[in-house]
Coordinates of C-alpha atoms in Angstrom, one line a residue:
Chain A
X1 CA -11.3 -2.5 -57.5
X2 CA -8.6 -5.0 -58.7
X3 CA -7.1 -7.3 -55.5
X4 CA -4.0 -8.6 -56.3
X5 CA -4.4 -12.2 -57.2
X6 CA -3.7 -15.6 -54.6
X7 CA -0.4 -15.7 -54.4
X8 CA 1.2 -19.9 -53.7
X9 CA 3.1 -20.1 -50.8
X10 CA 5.2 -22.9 -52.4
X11 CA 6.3 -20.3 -54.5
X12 CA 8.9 -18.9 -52.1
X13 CA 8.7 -21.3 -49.3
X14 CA 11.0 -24.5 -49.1
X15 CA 9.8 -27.7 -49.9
X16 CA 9.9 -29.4 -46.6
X17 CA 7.0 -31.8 -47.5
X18 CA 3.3 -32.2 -46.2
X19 CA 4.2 -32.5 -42.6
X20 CA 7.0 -30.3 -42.7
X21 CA 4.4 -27.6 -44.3
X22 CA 1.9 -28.3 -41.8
X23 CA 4.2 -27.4 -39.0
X24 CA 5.6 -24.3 -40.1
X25 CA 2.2 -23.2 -41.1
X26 CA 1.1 -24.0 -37.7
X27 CA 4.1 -22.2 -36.2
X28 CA 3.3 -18.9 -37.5
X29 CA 0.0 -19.0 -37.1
X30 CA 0.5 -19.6 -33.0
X31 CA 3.0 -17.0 -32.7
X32 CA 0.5 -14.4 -35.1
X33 CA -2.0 -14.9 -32.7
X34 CA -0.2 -15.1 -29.8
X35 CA 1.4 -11.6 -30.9
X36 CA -1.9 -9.9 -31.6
X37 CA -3.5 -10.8 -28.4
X38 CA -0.7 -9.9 -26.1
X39 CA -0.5 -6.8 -28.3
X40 CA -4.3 -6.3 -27.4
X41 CA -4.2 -6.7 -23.6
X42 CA -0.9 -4.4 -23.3
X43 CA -3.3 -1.5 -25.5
X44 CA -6.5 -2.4 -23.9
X45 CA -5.0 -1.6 -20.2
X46 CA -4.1 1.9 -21.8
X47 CA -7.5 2.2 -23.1
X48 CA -9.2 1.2 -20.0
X49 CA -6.6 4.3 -18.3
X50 CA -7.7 6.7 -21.3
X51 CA -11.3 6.0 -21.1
X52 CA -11.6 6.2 -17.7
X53 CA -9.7 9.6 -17.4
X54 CA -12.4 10.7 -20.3
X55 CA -15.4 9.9 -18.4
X56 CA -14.1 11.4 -15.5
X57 CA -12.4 14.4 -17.2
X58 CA -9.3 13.5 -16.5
X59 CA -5.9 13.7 -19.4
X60 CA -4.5 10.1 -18.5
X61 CA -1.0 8.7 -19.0
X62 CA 0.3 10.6 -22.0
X63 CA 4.6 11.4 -20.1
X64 CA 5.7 7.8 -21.3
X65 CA 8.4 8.6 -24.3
X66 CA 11.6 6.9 -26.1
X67 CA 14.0 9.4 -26.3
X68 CA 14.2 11.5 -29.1
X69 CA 10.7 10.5 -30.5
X70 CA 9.5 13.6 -29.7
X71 CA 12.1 14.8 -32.5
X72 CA 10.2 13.5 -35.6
X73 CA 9.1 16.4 -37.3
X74 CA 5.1 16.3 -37.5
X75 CA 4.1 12.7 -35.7
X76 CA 6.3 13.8 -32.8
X77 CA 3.9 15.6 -30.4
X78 CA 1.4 12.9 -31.2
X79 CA 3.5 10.1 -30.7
X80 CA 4.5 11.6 -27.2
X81 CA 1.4 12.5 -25.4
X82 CA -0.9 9.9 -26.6
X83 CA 0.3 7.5 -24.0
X84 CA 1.3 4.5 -26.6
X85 CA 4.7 3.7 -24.7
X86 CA 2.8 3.3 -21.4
X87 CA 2.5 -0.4 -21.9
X88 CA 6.2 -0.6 -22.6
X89 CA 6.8 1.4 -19.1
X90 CA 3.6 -0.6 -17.1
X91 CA 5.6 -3.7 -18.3
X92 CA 8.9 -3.5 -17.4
X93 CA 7.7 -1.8 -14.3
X94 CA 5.5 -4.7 -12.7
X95 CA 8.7 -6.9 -14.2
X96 CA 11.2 -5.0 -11.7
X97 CA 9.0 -4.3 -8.6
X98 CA 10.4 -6.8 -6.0
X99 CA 8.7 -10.0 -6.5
X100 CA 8.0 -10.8 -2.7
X101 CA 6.5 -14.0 -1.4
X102 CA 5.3 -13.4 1.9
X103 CA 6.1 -16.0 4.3
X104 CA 2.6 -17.0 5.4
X105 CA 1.8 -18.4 1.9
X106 CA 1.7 -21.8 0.5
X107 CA 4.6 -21.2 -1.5
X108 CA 4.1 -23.7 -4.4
X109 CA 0.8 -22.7 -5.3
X110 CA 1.0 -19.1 -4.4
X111 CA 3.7 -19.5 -7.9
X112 CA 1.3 -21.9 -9.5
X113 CA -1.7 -19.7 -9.5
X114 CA -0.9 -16.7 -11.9
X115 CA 0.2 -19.6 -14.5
X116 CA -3.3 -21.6 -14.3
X117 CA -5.4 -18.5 -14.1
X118 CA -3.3 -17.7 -17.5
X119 CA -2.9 -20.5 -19.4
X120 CA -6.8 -21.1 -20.0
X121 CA -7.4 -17.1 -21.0
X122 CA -5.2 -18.3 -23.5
X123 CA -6.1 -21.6 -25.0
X124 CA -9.9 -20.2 -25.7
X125 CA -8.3 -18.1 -29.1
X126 CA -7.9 -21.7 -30.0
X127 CA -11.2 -22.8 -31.5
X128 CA -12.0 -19.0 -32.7
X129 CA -12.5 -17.9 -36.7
X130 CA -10.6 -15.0 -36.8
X131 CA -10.8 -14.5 -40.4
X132 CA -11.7 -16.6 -43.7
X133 CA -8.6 -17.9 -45.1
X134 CA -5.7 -16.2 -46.3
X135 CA -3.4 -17.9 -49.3
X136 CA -6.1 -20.9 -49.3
X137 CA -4.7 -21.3 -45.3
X138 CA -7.8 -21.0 -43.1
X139 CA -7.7 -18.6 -40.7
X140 CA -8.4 -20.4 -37.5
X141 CA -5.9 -22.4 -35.1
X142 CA -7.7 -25.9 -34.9
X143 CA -10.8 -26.1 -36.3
X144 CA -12.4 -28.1 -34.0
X145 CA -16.0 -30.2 -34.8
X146 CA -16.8 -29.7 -30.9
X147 CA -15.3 -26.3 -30.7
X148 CA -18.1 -24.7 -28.5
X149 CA -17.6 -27.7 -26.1
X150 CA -14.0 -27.1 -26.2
X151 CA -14.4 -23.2 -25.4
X152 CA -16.7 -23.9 -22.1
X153 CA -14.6 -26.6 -21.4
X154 CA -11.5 -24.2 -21.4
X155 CA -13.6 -21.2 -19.9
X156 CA -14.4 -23.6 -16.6
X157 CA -10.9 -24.1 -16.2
X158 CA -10.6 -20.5 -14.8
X159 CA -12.0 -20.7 -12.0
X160 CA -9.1 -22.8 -10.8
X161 CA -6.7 -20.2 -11.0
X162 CA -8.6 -18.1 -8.9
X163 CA -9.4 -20.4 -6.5
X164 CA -6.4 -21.4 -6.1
X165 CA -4.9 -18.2 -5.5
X166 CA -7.3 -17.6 -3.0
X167 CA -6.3 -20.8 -0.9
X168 CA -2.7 -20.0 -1.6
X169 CA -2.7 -16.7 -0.2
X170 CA -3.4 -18.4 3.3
X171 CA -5.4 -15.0 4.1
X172 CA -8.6 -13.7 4.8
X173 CA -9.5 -11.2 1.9
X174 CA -8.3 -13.7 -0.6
X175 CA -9.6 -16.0 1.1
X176 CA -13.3 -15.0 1.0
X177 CA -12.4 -13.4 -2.8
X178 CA -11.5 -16.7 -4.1
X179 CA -14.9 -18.1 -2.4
X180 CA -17.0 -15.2 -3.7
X181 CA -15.5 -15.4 -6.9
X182 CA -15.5 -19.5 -7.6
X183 CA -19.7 -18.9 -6.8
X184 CA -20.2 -16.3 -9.1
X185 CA -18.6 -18.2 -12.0
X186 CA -20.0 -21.2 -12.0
X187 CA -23.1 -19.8 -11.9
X188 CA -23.2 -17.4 -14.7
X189 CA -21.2 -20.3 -16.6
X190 CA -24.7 -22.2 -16.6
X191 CA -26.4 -18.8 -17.3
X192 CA -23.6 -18.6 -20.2
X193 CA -23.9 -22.1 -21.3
X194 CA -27.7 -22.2 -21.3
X195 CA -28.1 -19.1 -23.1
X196 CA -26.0 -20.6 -26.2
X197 CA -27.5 -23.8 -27.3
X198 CA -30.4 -22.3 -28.8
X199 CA -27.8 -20.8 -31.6
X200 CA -26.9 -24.1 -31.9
X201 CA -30.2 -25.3 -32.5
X202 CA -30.3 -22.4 -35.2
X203 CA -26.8 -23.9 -36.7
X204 CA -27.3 -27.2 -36.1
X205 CA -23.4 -28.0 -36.4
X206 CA -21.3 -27.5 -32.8
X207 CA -18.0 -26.3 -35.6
X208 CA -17.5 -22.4 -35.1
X209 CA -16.7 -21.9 -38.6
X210 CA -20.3 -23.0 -39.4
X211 CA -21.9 -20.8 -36.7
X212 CA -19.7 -18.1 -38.9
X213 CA -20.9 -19.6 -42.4
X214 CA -24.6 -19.7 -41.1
X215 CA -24.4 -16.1 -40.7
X216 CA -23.2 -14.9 -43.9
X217 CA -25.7 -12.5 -45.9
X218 CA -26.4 -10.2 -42.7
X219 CA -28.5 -12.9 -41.1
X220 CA -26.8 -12.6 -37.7
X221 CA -28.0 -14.6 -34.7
X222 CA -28.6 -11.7 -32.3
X223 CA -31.5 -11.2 -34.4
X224 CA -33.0 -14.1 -34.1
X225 CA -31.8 -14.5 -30.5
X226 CA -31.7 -11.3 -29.1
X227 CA -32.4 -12.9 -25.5
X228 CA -29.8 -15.3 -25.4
X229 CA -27.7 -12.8 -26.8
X230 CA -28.4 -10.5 -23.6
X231 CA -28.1 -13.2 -21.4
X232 CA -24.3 -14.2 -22.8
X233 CA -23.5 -10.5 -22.8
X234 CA -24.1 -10.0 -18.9
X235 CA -22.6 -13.5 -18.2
X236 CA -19.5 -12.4 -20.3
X237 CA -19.1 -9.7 -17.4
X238 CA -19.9 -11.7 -14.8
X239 CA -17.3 -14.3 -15.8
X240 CA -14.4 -11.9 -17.0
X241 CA -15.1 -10.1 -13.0
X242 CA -15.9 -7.2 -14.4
X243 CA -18.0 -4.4 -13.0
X244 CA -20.7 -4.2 -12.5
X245 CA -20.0 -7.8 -11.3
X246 CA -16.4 -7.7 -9.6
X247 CA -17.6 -8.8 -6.5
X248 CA -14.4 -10.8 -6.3
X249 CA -12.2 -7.6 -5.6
X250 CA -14.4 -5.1 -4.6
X251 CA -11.6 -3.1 -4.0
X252 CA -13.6 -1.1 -0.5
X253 CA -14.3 -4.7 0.9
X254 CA -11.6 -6.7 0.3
X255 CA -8.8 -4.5 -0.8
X256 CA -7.6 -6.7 -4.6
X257 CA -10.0 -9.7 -3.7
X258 CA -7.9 -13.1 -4.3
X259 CA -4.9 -11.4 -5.6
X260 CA -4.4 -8.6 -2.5
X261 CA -0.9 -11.0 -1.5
X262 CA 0.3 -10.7 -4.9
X263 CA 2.4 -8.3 -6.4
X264 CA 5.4 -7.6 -9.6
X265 CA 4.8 -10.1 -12.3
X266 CA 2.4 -12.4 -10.8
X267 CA -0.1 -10.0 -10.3
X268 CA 0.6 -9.0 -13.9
X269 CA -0.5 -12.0 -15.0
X270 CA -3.6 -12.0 -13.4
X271 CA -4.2 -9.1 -14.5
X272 CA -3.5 -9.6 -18.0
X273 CA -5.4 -12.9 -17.5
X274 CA -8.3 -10.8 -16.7
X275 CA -7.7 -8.7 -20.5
X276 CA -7.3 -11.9 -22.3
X277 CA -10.1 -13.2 -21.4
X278 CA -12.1 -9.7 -21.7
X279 CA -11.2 -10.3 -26.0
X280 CA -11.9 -14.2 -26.0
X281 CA -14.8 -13.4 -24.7
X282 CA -15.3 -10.4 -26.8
X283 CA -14.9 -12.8 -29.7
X284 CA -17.4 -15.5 -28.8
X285 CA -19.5 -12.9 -28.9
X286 CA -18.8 -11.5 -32.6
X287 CA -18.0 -15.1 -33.8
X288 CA -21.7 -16.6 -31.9
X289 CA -23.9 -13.4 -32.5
X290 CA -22.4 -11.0 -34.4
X291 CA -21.4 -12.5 -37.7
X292 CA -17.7 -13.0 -36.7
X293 CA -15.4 -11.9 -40.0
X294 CA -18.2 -11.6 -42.5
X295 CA -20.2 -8.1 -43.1
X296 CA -23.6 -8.1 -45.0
X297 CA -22.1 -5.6 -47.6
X298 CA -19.2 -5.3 -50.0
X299 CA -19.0 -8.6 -51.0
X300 CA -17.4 -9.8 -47.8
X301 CA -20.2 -12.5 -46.7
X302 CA -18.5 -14.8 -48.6
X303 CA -14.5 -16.9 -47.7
X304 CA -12.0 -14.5 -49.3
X305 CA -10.1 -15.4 -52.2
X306 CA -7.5 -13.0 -52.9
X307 CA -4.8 -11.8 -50.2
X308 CA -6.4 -8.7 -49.5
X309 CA -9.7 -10.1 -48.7
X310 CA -8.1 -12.5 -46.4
X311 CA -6.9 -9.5 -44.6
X312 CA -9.8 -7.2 -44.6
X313 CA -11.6 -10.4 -42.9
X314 CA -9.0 -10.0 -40.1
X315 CA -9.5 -6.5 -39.9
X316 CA -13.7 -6.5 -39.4
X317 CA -13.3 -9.4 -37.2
X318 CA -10.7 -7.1 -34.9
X319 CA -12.6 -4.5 -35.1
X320 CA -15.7 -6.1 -34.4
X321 CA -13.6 -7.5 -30.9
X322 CA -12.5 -3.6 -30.2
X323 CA -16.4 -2.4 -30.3
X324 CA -16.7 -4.7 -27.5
X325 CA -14.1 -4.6 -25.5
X326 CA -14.6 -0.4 -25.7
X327 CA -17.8 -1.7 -24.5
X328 CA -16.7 -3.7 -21.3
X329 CA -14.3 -0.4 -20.5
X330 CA -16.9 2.2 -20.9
X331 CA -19.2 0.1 -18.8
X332 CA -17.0 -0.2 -16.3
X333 CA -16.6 3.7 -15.4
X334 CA -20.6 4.0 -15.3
X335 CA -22.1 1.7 -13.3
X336 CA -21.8 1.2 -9.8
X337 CA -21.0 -2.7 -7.9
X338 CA -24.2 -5.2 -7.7
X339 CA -24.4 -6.6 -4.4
X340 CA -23.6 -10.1 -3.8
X341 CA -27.2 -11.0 -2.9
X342 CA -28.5 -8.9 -6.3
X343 CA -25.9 -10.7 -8.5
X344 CA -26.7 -14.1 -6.8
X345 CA -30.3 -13.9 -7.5
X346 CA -30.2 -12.4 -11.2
X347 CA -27.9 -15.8 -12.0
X348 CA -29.9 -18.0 -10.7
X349 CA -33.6 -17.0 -10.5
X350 CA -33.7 -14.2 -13.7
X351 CA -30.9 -15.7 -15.9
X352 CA -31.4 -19.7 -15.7
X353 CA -35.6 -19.8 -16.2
X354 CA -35.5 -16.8 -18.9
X355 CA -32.4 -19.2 -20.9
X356 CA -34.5 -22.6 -20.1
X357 CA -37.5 -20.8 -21.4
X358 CA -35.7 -19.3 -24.3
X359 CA -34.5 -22.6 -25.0
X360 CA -37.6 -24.5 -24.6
X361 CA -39.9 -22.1 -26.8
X362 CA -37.0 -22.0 -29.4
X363 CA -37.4 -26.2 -29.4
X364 CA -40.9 -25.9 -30.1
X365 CA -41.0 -23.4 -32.8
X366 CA -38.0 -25.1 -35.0
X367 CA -39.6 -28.6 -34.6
X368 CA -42.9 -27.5 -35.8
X369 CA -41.7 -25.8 -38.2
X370 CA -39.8 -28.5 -39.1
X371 CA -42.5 -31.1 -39.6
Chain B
X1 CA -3.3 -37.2 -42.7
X2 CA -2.9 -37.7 -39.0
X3 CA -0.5 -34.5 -38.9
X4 CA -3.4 -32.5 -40.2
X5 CA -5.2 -33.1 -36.9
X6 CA -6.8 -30.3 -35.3
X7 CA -6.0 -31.8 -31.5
X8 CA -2.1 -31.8 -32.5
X9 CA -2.1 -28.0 -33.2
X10 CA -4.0 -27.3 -29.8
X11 CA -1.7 -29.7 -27.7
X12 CA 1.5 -27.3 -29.5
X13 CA -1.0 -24.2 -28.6
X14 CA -1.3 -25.6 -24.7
X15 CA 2.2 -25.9 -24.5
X16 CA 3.1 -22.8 -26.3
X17 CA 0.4 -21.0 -23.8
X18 CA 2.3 -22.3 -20.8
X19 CA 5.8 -21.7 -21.9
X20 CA 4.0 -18.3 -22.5
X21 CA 2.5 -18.0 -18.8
X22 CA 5.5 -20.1 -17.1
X23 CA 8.5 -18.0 -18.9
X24 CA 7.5 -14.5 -17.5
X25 CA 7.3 -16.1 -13.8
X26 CA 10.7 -18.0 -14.4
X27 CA 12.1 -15.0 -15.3
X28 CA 10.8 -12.9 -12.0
X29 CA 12.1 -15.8 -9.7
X30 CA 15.7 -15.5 -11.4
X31 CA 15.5 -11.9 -11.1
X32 CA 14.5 -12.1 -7.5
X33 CA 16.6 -14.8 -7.0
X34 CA 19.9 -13.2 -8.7
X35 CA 19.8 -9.1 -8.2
X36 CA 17.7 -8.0 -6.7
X37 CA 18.1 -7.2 -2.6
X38 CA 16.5 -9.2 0.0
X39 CA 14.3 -6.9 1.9
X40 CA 12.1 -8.6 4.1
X41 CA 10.8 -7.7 7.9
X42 CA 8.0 -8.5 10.2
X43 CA 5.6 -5.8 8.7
X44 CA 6.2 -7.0 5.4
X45 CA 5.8 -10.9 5.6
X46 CA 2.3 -10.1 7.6
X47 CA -1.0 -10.9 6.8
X48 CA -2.4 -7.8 4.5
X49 CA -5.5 -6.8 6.8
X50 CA -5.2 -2.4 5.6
X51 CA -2.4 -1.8 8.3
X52 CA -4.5 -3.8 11.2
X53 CA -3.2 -6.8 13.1
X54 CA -4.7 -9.8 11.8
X55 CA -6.6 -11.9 14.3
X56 CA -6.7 -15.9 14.4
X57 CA -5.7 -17.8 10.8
X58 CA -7.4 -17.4 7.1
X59 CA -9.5 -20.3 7.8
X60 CA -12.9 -17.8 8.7
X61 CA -16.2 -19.7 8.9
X62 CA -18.0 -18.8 5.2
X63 CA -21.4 -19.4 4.8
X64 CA -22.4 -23.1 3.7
X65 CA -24.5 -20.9 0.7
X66 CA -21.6 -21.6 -1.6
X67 CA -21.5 -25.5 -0.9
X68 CA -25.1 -25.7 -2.2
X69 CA -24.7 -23.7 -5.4
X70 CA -21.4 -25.9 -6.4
X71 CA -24.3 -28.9 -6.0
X72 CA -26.8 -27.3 -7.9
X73 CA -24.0 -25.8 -10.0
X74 CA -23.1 -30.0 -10.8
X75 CA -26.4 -30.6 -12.4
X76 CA -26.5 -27.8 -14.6
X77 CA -23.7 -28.2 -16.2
X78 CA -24.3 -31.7 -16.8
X79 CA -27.9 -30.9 -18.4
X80 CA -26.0 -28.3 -20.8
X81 CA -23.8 -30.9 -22.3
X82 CA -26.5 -33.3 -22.6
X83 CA -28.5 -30.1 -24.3
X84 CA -25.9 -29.5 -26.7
X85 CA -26.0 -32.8 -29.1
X86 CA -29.5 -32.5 -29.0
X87 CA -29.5 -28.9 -29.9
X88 CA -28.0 -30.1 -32.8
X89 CA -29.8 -33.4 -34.5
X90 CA -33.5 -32.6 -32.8
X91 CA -35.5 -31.1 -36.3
X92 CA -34.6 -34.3 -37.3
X93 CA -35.8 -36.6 -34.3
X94 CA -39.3 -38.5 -33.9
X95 CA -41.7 -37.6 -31.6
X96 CA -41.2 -40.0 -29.0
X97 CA -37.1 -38.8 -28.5
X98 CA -38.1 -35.1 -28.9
X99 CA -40.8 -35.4 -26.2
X100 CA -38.4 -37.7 -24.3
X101 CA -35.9 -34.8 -24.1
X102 CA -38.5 -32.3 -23.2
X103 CA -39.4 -34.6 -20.6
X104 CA -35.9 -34.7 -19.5
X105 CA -35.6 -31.0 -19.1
X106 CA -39.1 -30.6 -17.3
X107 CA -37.2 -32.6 -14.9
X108 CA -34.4 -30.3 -15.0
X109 CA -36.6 -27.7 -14.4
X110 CA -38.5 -29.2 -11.4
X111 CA -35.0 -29.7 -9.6
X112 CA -34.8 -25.8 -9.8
X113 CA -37.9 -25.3 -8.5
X114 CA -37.5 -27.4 -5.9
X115 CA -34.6 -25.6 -5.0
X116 CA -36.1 -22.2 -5.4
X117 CA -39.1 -23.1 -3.2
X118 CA -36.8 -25.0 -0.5
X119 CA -35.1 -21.0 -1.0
X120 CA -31.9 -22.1 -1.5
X121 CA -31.9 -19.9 -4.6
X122 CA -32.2 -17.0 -1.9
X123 CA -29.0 -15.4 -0.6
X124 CA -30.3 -13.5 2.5

């Protein structure tokens, strides 16, 4: 197979010097990723509606058209029933709905919530390796030394959101939502942060681009840390408010949880707050267990030199993220709600002495084995 | 280079993400603002309670269960940043600072099982 060869970005950009460079660089690679992950929550709330009518033998949104799309000659058909405008139609939708503010709210942070709940779901993509490097640029926003640090220190700033919508919403179901909800993230956050150092220990390097490097060759983490793997996977749910954990808006207790007094576009954003942080999460997991862009076979263990490569690395590290976040959805249509008692107790007394133990016999065995 | 600094692209990125989270609700407000009509009434501003009349104000007792896990939540935390440098540089510590740490975590450990037996752990 012949790849078509590096080709220099100086040879059609600009000079505009090294800062100059560095800026545009930095520019496009915000808005890229900025692009593909709206791009992914918008098709991930379709899945979520075409999975779910699967499992429940259901056909699911597939009316949503442009006009005259249904004209091209063989694509048509598909193009129309698939459902692939519903996002288009869900969007401008929840943008139109009156945007009411009830009067018993506390107006400035009942505006401020949606924003905070949002913001974090999106600074996490920061620190992640989505792919090796593409024209000698790597392929990661800010390759941070402390990037795990960074990522739990973003991932605690969600709760805020929440909480504050909760308290905003000056009523009882958010209210007790917000309350229920704060609880069960901070403690599957220790769960989640516990469960994590022992690849560390494994890497020895906090970077995520080494966590990616040390898995080159097939020799992927969840192999060697299969229980900490489990561990993040169920505190992934627990912290994203999925089922089975979305005690926070159990929808037969307490109606939408801390956003029932929302509604048009800033419920949107909390619910596409929820979907981001369903793929960051998603990602942590393919960039901390998985292997992130590399694949043991077809000579893409290794940073990619050509153009191609560079963008087959984006591709298996996508579709790596898609595997899981089919995973999240199908989960969610097939098991019922924990109770809060059940989720309380597998935080704090299953999860925290299986990670401390898992950390602790991990200690032992590298430090002997070290000297 | 200074400009080449990995904290300068992620302070662009945090403001980026908020023009990106800010711009959708600026929008909404102008639009509510602007066109669309003003349609408010009693039922509508009230408390969502499923169509019943809702009693007293939001401020319902909650149980003091959630007070204690935020403490116990505290300590945690802190242990798993102190966890994570060592994570990283302990194959190549003596014996006296790995068994220090160890000691440190047994300690860890001993606050949870205090906690467990006290059964704050349990949510009855």
């Amino acid at each position: 197979m012949h790849l078509p060869p590096l080709i220099s970005l100086a040879a059609w950009l600009p000079d505009l010097g090294h800062d100059g460079n560095f800026a545009l660089l930095s520019l496009i690679k915000i808005v890229g990723v900025v692009a593909v992950l709206l791009t992914m929550v918008a098709y991930a709330v379709l899945v979520e509606r075409k999975v779910s009518a699967f499992i429940q033998d259901r056909v699911g949104p597939n009316r949503v058209a442009l006009p005259l799309i249904g004209n091209i000659p063989v694509l048509g058909p598909f193009l129309t029933r698939l459902g692939i405008w519903q996002p288009i139609a869900d969007g401008v939708k929840s943008f139109l709905k009156e945007d009411f503010t009830p009067n018993h709210v506390r107006k400035i942070y009942f505006w401020l919530a949606p924003a905070v709940t949002m913001i974090p779901a999106f600074l996490t993509v920061a620190v992640i390796p989505f792919g090796s490097n593409l024209n000698g640029e790597k392929m990661v926003l800010a390759d941070l030394d402390v990037g795990i640090l960074y990522t739990f220190g973003i991932v605690s700033l969600g709760v805020y959101g929440i909480v504050l919508a909760g308290y905003a919403a000056n009523s009882k179901y958010p209210f007790l939502g917000g309350i229920r909800s704060s609880a069960q993230m901070i403690s599957y956050e220790i769960a989640m942060g516990l469960s994590v150092i022992p690849v560390f220990m494994l890497v020895g390097n906090l970077n995520l681009s080494s966590v990616i490097s040390y898995q080159a060759d097939g020799n992927w983490i969840v192999f060697r840390q299969p229980i900490a793997f489990l561990v993040f996977l169920v505190a992934a749910f627990a912290e994203t408010n999925r089922l089975p954990f979305d005690m926070p808006e159990s929808e037969t207790e307490l109606v939408g949880g801390y956003n029932t007094e929302y509604s048009s576009m800033k419920f949107a954003l909390f619910f596409m707050g929820e979907y981001a942080n369903m793929i960051t999460s998603s990602a942590m997991m393919v960039t901390l267990f998985w292997g992130g862009w590399t694949l043991p076979f077809g000579g893409f263990s290794e940073p990619a030199t050509t153009l191609a490569g560079g963008l087959a690395h984006i591709g298996i590290f996508l579709g790596k993220v898609i595997v899981f976040m089919v995973f999240f959805i199908w989960v969610r249509w097939m098991l019922p709600r924990f109770r809060y008692d059940q989720l309380m107790d597998l935080g704090w007394r299953r999860f925290l002495p299986l990670t401390l133990a898992n950390l602790f016999v991990t200690a032992v065995i590298m430090w002997l084995q070290a000297h | 280079m200074a400009t080449d600094s990995p904290y300068l692209l992620i302070t662009v990125f945090l403001v980026a993400a908020t023009g990106f989270a800010l711009a959708p609700l600026g929008l909404a407000y102008a639009w509510a603002r602007f066109f669309s009509p003003k349609k408010s009434g009693p039922e509508k501003n009230a408390v969502y309670e499923c169509g019943l009349q809702s009693k007293g104000d939001a401020w319902v007792r909650f149980r003091s269960e959630y007070y204690l896990y935020g403490i116990i939540f505290l300590i945690f935390d802190v242990e798993t940043i102190f966890l994570l440098p060592f994570a990283v540089a302990f194959t190549s510590l003596p014996v006296g600072a790995f068994i220090a740490m160890m000691v440190f975590l047994l300690l860890l450990v001993e606050g949870l099982v205090w906690a467990w037996r006290k059964g704050i752990l349990t949510w009855s």
